[in-house]
Each structure stands twice: as C-alpha cells, then as structure tokens.
PDB file of C-alpha atoms in Angstrom:
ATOM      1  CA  UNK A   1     -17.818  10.145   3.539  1.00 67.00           C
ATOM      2  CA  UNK A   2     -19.055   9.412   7.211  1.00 83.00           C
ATOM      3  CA  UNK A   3     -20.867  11.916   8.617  1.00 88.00           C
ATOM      4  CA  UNK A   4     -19.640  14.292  11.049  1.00 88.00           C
ATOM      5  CA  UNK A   5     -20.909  16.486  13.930  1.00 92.00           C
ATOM      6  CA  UNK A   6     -19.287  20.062  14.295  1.00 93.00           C
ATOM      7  CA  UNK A   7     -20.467  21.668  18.176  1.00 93.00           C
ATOM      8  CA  UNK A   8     -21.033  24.999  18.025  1.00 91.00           C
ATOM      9  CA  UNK A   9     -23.372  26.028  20.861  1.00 87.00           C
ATOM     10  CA  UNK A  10     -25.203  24.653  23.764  1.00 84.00           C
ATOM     11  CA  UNK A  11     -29.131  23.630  23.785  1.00 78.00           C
ATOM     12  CA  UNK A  12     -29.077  24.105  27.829  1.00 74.00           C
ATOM     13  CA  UNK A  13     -25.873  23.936  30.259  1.00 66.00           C
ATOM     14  CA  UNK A  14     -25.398  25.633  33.527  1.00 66.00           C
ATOM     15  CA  UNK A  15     -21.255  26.761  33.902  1.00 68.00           C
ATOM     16  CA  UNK A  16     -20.642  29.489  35.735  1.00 71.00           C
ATOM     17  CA  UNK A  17     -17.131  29.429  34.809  1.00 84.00           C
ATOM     18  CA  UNK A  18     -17.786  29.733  31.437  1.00 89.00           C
ATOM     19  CA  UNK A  19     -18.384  33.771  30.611  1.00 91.00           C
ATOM     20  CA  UNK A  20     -18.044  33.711  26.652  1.00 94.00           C
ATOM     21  CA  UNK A  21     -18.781  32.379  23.405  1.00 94.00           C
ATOM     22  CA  UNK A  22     -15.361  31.863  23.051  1.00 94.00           C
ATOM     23  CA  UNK A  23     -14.478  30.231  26.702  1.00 93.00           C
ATOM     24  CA  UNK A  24     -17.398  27.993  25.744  1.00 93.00           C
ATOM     25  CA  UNK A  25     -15.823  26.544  22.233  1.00 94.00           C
ATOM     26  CA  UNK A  26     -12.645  26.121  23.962  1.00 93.00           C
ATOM     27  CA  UNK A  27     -13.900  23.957  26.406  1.00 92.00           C
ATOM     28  CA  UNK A  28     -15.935  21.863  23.591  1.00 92.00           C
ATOM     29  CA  UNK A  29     -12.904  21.019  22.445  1.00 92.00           C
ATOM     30  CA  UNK A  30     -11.331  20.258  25.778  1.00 93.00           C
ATOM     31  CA  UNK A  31     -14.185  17.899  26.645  1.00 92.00           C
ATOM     32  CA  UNK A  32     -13.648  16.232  22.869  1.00 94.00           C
ATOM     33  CA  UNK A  33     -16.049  17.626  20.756  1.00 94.00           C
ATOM     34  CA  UNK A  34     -15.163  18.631  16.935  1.00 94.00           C
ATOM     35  CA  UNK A  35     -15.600  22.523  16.726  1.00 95.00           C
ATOM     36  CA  UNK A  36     -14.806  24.442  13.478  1.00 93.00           C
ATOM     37  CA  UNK A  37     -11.028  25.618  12.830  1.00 92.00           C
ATOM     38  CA  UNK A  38     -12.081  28.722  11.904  1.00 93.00           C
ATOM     39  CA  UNK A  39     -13.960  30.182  15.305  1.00 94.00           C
ATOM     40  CA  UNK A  40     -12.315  33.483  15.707  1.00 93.00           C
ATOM     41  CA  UNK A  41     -12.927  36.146  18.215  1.00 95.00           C
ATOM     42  CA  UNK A  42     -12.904  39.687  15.985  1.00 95.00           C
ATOM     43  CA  UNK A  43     -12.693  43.389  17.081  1.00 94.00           C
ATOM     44  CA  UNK A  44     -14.737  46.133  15.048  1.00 93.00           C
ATOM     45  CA  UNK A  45     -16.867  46.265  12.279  1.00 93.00           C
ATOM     46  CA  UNK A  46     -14.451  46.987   9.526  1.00 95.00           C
ATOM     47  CA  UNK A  47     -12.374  43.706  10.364  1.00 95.00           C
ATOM     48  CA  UNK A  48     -15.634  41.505  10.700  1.00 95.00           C
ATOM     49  CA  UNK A  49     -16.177  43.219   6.660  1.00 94.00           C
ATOM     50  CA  UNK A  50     -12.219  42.493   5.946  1.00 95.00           C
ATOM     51  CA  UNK A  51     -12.914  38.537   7.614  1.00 94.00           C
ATOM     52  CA  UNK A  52     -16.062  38.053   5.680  1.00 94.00           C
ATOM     53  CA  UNK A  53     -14.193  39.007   2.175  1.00 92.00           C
ATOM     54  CA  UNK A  54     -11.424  36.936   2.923  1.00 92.00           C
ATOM     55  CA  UNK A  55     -14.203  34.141   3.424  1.00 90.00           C
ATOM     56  CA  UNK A  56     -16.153  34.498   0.309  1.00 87.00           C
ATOM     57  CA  UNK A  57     -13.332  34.170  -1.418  1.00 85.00           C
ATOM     58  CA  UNK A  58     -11.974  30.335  -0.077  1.00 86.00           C
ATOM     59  CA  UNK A  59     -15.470  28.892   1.188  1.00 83.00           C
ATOM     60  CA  UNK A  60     -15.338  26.740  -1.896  1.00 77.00           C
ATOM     61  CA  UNK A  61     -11.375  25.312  -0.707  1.00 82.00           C
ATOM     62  CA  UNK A  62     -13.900  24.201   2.477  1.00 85.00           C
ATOM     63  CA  UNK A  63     -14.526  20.885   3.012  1.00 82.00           C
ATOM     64  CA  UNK A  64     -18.069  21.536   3.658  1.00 83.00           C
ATOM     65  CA  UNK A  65     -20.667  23.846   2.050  1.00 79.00           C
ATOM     66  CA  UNK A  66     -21.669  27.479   3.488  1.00 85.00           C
ATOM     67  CA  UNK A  67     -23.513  30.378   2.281  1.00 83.00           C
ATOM     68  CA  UNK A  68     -22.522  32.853   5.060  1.00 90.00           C
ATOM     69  CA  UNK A  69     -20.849  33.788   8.268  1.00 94.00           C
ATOM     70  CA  UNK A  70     -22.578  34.253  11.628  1.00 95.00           C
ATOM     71  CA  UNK A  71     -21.788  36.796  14.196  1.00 96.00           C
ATOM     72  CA  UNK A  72     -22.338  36.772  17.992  1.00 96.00           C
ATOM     73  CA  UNK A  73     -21.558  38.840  20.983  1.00 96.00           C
ATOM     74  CA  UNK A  74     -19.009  36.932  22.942  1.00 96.00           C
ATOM     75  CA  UNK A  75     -19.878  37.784  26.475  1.00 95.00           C
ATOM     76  CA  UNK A  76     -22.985  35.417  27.465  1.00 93.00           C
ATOM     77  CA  UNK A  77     -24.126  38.415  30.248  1.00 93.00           C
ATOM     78  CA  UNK A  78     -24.244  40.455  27.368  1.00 95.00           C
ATOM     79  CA  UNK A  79     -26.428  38.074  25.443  1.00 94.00           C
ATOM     80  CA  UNK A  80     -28.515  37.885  28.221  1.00 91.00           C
ATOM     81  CA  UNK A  81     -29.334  41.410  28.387  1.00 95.00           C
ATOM     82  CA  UNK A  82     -29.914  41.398  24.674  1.00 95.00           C
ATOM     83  CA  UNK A  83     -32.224  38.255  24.717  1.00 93.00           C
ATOM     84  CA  UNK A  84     -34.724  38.054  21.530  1.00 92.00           C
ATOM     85  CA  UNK A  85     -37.007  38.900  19.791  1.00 91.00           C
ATOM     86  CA  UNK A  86     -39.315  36.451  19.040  1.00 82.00           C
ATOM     87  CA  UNK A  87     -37.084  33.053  17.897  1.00 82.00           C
ATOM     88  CA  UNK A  88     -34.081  35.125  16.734  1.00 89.00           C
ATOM     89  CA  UNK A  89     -31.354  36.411  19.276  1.00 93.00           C
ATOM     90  CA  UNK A  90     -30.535  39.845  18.458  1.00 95.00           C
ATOM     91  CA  UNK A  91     -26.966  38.868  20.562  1.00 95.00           C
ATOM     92  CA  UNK A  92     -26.285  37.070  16.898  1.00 95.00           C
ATOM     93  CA  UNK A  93     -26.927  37.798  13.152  1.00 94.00           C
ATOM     94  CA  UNK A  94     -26.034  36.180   9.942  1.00 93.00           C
ATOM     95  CA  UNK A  95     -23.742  37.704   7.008  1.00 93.00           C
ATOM     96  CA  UNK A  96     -24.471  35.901   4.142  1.00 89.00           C
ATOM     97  CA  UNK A  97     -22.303  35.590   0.950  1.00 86.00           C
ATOM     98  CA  UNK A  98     -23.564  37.118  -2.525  1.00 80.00           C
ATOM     99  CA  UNK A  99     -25.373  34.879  -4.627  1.00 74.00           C
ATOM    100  CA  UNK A 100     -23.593  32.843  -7.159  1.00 73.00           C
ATOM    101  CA  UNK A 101     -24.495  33.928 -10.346  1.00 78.00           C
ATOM    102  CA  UNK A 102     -23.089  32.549 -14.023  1.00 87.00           C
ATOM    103  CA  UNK A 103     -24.543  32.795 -17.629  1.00 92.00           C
ATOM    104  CA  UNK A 104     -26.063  29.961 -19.971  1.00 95.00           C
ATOM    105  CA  UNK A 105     -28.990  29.787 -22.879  1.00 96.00           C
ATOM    106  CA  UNK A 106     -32.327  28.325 -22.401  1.00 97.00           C
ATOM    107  CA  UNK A 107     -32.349  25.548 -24.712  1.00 96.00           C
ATOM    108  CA  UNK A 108     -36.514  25.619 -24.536  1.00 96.00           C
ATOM    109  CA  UNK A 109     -39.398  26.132 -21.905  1.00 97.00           C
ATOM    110  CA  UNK A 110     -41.374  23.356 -20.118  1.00 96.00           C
ATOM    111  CA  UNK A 111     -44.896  23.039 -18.260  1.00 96.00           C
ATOM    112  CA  UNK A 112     -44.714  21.363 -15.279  1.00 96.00           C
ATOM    113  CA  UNK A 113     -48.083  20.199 -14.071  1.00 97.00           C
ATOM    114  CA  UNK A 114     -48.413  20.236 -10.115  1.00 95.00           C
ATOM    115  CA  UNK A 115     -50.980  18.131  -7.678  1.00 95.00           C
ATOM    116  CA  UNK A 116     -53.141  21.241  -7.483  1.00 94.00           C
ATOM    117  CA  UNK A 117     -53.672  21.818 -10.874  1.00 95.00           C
ATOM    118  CA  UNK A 118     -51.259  25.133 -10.749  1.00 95.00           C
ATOM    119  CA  UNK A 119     -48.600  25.073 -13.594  1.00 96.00           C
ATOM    120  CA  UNK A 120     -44.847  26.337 -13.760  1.00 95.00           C
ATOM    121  CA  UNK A 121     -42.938  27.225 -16.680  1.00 96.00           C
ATOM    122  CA  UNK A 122     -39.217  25.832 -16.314  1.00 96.00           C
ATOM    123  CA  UNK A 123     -36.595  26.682 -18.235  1.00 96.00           C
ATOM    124  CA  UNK A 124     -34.297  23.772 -19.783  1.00 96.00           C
ATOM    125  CA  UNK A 125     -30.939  25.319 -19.804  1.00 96.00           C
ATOM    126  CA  UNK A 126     -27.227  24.587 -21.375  1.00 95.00           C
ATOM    127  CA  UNK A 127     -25.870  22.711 -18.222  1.00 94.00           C
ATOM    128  CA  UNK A 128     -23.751  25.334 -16.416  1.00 90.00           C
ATOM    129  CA  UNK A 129     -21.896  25.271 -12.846  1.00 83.00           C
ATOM    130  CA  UNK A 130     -23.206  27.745 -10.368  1.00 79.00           C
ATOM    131  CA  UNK A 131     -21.596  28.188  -6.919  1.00 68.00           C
ATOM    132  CA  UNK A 132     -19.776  24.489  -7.714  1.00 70.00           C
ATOM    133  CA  UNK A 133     -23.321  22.759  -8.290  1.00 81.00           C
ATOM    134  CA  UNK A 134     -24.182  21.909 -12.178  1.00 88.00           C
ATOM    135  CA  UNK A 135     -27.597  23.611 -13.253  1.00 90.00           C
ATOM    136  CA  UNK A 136     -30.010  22.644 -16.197  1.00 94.00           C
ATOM    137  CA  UNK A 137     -32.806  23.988 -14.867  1.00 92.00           C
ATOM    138  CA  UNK A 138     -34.384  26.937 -13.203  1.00 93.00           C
ATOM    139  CA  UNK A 139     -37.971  27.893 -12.387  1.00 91.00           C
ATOM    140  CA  UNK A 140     -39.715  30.694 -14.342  1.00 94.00           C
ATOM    141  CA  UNK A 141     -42.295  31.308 -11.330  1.00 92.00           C
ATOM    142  CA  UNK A 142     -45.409  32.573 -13.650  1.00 93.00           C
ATOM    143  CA  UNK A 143     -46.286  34.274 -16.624  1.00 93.00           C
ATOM    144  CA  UNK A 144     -46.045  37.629 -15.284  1.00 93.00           C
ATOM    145  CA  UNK A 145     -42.598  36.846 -14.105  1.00 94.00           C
ATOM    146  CA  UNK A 146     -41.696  35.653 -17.611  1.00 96.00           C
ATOM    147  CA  UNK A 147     -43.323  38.604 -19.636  1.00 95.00           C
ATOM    148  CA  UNK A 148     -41.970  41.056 -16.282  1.00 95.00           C
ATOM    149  CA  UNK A 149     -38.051  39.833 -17.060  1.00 95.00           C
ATOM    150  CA  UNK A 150     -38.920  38.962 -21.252  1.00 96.00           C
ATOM    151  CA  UNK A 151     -37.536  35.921 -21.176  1.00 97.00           C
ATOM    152  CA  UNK A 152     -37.678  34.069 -24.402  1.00 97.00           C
ATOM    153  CA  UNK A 153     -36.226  30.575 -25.561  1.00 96.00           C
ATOM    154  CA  UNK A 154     -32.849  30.806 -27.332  1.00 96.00           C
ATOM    155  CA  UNK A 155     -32.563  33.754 -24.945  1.00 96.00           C
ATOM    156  CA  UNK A 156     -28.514  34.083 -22.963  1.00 96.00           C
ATOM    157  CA  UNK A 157     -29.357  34.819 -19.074  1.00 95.00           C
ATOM    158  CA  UNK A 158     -27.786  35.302 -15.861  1.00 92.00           C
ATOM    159  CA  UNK A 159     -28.484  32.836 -13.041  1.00 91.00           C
ATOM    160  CA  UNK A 160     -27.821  32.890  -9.798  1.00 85.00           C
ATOM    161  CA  UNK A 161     -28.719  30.352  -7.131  1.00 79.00           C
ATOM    162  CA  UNK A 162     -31.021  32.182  -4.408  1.00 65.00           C
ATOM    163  CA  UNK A 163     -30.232  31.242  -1.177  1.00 61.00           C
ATOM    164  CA  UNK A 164     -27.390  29.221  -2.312  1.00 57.00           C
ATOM    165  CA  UNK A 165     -30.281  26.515  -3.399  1.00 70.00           C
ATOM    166  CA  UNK A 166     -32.925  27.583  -5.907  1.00 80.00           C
ATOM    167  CA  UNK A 167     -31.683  28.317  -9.589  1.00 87.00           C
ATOM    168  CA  UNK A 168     -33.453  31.441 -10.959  1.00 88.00           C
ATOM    169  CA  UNK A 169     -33.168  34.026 -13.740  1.00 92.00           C
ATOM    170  CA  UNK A 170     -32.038  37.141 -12.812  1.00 91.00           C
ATOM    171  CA  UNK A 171     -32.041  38.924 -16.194  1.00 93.00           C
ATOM    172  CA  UNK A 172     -31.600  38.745 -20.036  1.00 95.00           C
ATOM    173  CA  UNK A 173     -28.598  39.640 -21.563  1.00 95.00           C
ATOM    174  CA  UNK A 174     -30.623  41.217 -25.169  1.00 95.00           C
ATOM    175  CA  UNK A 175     -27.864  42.181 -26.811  1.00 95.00           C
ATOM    176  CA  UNK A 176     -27.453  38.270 -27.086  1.00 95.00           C
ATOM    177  CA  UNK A 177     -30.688  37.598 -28.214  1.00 95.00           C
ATOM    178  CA  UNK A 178     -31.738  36.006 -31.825  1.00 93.00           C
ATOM    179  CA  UNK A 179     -33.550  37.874 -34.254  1.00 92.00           C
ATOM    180  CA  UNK A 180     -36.214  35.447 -34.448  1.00 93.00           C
ATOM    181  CA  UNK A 181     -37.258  35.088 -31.095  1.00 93.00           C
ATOM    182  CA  UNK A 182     -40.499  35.528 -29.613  1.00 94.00           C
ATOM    183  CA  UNK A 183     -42.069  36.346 -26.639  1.00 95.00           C
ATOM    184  CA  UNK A 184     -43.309  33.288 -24.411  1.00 95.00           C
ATOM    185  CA  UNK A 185     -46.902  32.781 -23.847  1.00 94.00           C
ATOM    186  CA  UNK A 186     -48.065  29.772 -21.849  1.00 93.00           C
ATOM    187  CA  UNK A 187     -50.661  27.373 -23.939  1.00 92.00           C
ATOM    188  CA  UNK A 188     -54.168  27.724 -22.907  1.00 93.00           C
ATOM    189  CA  UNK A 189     -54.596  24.049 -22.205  1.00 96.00           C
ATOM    190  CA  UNK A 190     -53.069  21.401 -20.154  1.00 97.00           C
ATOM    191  CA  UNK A 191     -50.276  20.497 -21.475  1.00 96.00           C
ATOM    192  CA  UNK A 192     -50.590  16.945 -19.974  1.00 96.00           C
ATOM    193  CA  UNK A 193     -54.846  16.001 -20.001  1.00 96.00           C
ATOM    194  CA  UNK A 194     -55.422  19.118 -23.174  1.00 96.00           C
ATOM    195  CA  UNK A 195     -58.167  20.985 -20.339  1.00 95.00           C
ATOM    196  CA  UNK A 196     -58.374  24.549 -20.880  1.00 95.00           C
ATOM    197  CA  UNK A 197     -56.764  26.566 -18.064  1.00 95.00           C
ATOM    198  CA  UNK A 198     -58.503  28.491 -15.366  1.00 94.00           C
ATOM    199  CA  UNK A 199     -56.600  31.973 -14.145  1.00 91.00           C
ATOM    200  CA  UNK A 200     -58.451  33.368 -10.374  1.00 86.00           C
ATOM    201  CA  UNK A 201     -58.321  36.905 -10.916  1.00 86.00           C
ATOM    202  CA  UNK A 202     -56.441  37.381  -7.456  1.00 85.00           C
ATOM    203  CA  UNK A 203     -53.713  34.831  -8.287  1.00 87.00           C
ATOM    204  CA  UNK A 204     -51.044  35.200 -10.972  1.00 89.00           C
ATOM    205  CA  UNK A 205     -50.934  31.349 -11.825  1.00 93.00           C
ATOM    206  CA  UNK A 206     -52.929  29.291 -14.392  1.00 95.00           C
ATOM    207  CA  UNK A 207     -54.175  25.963 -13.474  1.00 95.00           C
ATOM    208  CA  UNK A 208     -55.563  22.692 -15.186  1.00 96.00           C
ATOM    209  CA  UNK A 209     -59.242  22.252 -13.424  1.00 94.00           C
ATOM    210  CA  UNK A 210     -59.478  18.392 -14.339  1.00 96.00           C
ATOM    211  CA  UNK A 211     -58.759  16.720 -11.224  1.00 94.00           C
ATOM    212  CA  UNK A 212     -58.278  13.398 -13.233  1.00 95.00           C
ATOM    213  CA  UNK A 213     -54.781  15.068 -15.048  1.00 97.00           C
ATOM    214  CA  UNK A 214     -52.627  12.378 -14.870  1.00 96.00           C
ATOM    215  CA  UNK A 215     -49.987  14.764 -13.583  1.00 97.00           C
ATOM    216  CA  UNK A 216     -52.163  16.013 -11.024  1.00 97.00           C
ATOM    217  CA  UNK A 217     -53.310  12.492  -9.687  1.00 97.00           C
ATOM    218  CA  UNK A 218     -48.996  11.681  -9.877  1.00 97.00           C
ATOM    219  CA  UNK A 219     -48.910  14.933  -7.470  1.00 97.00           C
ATOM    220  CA  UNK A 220     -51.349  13.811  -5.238  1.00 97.00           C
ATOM    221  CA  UNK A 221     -49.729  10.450  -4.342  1.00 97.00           C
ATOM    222  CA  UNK A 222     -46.408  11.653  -4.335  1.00 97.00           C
ATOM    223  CA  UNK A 223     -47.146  14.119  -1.486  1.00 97.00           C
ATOM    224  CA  UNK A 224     -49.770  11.607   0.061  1.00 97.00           C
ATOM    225  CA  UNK A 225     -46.896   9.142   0.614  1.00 97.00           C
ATOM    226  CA  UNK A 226     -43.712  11.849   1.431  1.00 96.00           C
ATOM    227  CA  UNK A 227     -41.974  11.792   4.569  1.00 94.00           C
ATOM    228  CA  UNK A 228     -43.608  14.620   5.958  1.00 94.00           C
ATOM    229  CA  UNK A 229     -47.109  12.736   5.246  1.00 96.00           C
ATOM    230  CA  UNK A 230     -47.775   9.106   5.596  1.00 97.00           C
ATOM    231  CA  UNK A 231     -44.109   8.478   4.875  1.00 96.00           C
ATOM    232  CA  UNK A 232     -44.644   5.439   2.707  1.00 97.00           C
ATOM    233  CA  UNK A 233     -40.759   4.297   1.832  1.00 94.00           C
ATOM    234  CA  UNK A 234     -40.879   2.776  -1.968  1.00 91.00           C
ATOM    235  CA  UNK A 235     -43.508   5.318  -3.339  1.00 94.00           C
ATOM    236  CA  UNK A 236     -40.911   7.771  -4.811  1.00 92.00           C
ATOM    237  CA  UNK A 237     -41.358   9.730  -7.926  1.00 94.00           C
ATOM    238  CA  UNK A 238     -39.995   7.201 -10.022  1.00 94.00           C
ATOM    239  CA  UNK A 239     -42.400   3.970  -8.479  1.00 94.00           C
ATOM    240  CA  UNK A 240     -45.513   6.303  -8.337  1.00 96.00           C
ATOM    241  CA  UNK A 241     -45.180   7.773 -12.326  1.00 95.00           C
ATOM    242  CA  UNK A 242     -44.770   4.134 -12.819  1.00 95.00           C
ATOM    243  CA  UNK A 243     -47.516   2.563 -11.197  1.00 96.00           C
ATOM    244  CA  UNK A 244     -50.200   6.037 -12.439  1.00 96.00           C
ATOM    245  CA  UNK A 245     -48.975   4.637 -16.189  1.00 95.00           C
ATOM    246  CA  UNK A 246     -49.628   1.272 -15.740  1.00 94.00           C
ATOM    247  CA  UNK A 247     -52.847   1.552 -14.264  1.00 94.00           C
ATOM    248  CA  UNK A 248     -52.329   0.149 -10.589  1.00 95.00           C
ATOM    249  CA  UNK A 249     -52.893   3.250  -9.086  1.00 95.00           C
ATOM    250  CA  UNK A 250     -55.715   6.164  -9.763  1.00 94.00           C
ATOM    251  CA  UNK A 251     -55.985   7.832  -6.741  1.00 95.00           C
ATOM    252  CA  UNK A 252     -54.302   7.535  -3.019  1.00 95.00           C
ATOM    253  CA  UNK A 253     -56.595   5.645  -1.982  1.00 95.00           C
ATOM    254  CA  UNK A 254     -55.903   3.226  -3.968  1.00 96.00           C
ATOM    255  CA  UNK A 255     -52.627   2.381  -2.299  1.00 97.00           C
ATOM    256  CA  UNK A 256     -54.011   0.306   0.409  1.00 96.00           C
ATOM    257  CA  UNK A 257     -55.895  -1.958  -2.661  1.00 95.00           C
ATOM    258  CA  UNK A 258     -52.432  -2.491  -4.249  1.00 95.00           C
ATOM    259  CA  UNK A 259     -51.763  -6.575  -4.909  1.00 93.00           C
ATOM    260  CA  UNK A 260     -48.421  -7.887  -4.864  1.00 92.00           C
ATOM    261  CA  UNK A 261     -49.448  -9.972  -7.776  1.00 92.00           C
ATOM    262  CA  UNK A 262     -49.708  -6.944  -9.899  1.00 91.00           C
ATOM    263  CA  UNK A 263     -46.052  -5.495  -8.790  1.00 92.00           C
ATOM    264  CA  UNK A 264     -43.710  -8.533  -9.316  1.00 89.00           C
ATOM    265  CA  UNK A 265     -44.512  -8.210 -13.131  1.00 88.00           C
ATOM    266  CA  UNK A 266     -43.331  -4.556 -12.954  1.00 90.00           C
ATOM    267  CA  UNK A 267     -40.084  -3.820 -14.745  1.00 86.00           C
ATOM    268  CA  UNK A 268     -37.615  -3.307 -11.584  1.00 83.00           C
ATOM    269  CA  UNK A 269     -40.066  -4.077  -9.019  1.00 87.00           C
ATOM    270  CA  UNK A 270     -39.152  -8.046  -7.984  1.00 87.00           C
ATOM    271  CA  UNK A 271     -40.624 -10.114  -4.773  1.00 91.00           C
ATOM    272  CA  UNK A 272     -38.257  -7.907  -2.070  1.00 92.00           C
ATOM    273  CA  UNK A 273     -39.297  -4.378  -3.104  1.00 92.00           C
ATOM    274  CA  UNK A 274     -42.799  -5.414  -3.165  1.00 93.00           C
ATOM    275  CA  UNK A 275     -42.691  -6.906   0.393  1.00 94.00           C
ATOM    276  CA  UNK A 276     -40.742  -4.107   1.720  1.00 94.00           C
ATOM    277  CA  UNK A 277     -43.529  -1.494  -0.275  1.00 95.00           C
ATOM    278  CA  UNK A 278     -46.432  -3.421   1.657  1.00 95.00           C
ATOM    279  CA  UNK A 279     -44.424  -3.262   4.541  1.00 96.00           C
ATOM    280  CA  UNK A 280     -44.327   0.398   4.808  1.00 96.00           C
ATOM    281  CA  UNK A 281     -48.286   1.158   3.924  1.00 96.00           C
ATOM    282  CA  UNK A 282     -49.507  -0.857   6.755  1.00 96.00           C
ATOM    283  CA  UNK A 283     -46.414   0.825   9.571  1.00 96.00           C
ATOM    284  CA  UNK A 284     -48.261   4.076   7.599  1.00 96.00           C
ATOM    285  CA  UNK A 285     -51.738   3.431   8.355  1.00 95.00           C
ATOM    286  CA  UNK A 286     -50.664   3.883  12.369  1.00 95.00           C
ATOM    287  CA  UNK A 287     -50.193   7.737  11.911  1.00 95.00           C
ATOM    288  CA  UNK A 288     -51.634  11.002  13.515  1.00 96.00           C
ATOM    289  CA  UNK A 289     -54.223  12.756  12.872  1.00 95.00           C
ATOM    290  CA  UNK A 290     -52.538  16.237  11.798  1.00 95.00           C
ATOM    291  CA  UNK A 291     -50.063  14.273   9.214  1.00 95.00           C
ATOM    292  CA  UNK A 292     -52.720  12.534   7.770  1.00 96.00           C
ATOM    293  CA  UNK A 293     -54.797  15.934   7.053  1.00 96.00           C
ATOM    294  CA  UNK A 294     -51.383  17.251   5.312  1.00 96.00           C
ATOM    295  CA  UNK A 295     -51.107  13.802   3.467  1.00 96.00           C
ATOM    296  CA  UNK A 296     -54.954  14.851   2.027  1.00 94.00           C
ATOM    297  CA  UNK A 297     -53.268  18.532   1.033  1.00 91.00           C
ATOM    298  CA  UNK A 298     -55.642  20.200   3.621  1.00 84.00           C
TER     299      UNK A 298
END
C-alpha cells in the first residue's frame, strides 16, 4: 500500500484569518492536503464520552490503526492563553481506548539472554489475536513479577496489549489451572554460557556476569550496528547470530576485520550482500561522537 500523509496541524504558519482548529482543517483541505474524515467539532463532555464509545467500537473497520482519540480547544486565542506546560499543550489531551485484552495458555517459559547480561523470562503462548495483531509471546518482566501474578506454565491467562503494542499478562485465570503445576523459578545459571547468576540487591533482575555469553556478545553487536548507533545496514539479528556461530565475529570490534573471503561461503550471504555489508561499515565509521558512545552502550 503506498504510503500516505494525513495533515492535521501546523508546525509554524501565520493566518490571521484563520481563528480555529476547525477553520484551519478546512482550509487544509481547500489548499489539497488529505485530512481525516472524521474531524468533528463536539459540544460538552458527555457527547465527547458518547463520540469516543461510538469510536472504540469501529476503529478496527478503519483503514489505519489507532489507540485513542485526541481532544483540542478549537479557538487558537484560546490555546494561546492556555499555552503548556512543559512539551504538552494543556489546549489538547488524549483519550485513549481500553486495552485489548483476550485469553490463551502458556505453552512453556523461556530465558532470553540480553547484551548486558540481564535476563527475561518470556512466555511462549497458544497463538491468539489481540486487538487484530496475532500474539505468541509476551514478556514476564522478572521473577518478582512472575511469583507477584503466580504465573506457572500450562497456566490459562489474560493478555492485553499495553499501549496497544507490548503483550503482557494481566492475570491467571486459577480455576483453569492443572493440578500438577508448579510455581516458576528461574535457573541459577545461564541458560546460554551455564555461569551462575548474579542478583544486585537494589535491582529485581538476575544477570549472567560472563561477558563472553554468546548471547551477550550477539547483544552487543546487534545494538553496536542498529540504526540509532552506527547504523550498519546488513548486520540484522539474523546476519549477526550467524556470523557469532560461525566464528567471524567475537566482539564489535571485530566488524571492521571482517574479509569478504570469509562471507561468500556463508549460506545466503553471496558476492552482492557482502559488497553492500562492507559498504555500509566504512559510510559507518564517518559518525558522531554521541552515537558512537550509545553504539559502546555508555
């Protein structure tokens, strides 16, 4: 589907004509802009309430997705005299829908291993669709969020999508629960190198201490090289986990040491993505300074 631009405001424009939020739109459109069908200028709070149900209950018949409705005061002199308070208008706020929530099982637990050592249960669930996305996992935050909530494989829970993004748990529905289950206590090694776990006092997550854990070291480049960081194109998650197993890469580092010689005999990796790959670690070594300190995780 191309991708399409829907005008809803201004970043700076001088119009003395134009007195309101809704004068404004209308002229959008005059001057051939897209604007949303569903702009409507609304009297009283019980009718914003009865337009927000009405909403909720169609946003998924929309073309688009949204988690929410925003409201603004229509006359600009009005906004003006409200101004802000800090980056957030107070002439506007946000209504947003109630998170989606649904039921599945979790099929069994998993360890994820991240670059700094810290680990995360995940629950593996029976695929389910939540607010129209399909869901198989969802994050279990810590121990003390597991043994707070009880959650157990096998066990049936609610799930709702926070935000309208993040799968989580919301609760266990016991009287669903086997007799044989039993509670969930994370290993007390790495489930990746076998180090024992460290726990700070202070913190309420356990982490793997050997900075050598192959899942650690997979971390580490895959952040070095994100967008956000050096933005190397070609290291995904997929190349990097790759590369870590077969032995061409140890440390970040080692990325600017990598020989094309070594790639081409890589299953999926021919003469093209290798040149491109090389390509995009030298246009990365011309970076600045503050994105190549949040490359390093500092």
């Amino acid at each position: 589907i191309p991708l399409k631009f829907i005008a809803y405001t201004f970043g700076y424009a001088v119009n003395h004509k134009i007195k309101t939020q809704s004068d404004f739109l209308s002229s959008l459109n005059r001057w051939g802009f897209k604007i949303s069908e569903y702009n409507k200028t609304i009297q009283g709070i019980k009718n914003l309430a009865l337009h927000h149900k009405e909403f909720e209950e169609k946003r998924y018949s929309l073309d688009y997705d949204i988690d929410g409705l925003v409201y603004k005061v229509n006359k600009f002199d009005l906004q003006k005299r409200l101004g802000f308070v800090a980056n957030a208008p107070r002439w506007a706020i946000a209504h947003k829908f109630s998170a989606n929530s649904s039921i599945s099982k979790i099929l069994k637990i998993d360890i994820q291993v991240g670059r700094t050592g810290a680990l995360t249960p995940v629950a593996q669930l029976k695929p389910i669709k939540v607010g129209g996305v399909i869901i198989s996992n969802a994050t279990l935050h810590n121990q003390d969020e597991i043994k707070k909530k009880d959650i157990r494989i096998g066990d049936t829970v609610f799930l709702e999508r926070a935000g309208d993004v993040i799968p989580k748990v919301v609760k266990v529905v016991m009287e669903k629960r086997p007799l044989e289950s039993l509670p969930f206590i994370l290993p007390n090694k790495c489930p990746v190198c076998s180090q024992f776990l460290f726990k700070p006092e202070e913190e309420a997550i356990y982490r793997c201490q050997n900075v050598s854990c192959l899942a650690q070291v997979k971390g580490r480049i895959q952040h070095f090289s994100s967008k956000n960081a050096m933005d190397i194109e070609g290291l995904g998650q997929r190349i990097v986990e790759q590369f870590v197993d077969e032995g061409l890469l140890k440390s970040v580092d080692g990325i600017f040491s990598l020989k094309k010689e070594d790639l081409v005999k890589l299953e999926g990796m021919g003469e093209k993505s290798a040149d491109n790959l090389f390509d995009s670690i030298d246009h990365s070594k011309n970076t600045t300074f503050p994105r190549f300190l949040y490359a390093l995780g500092i």
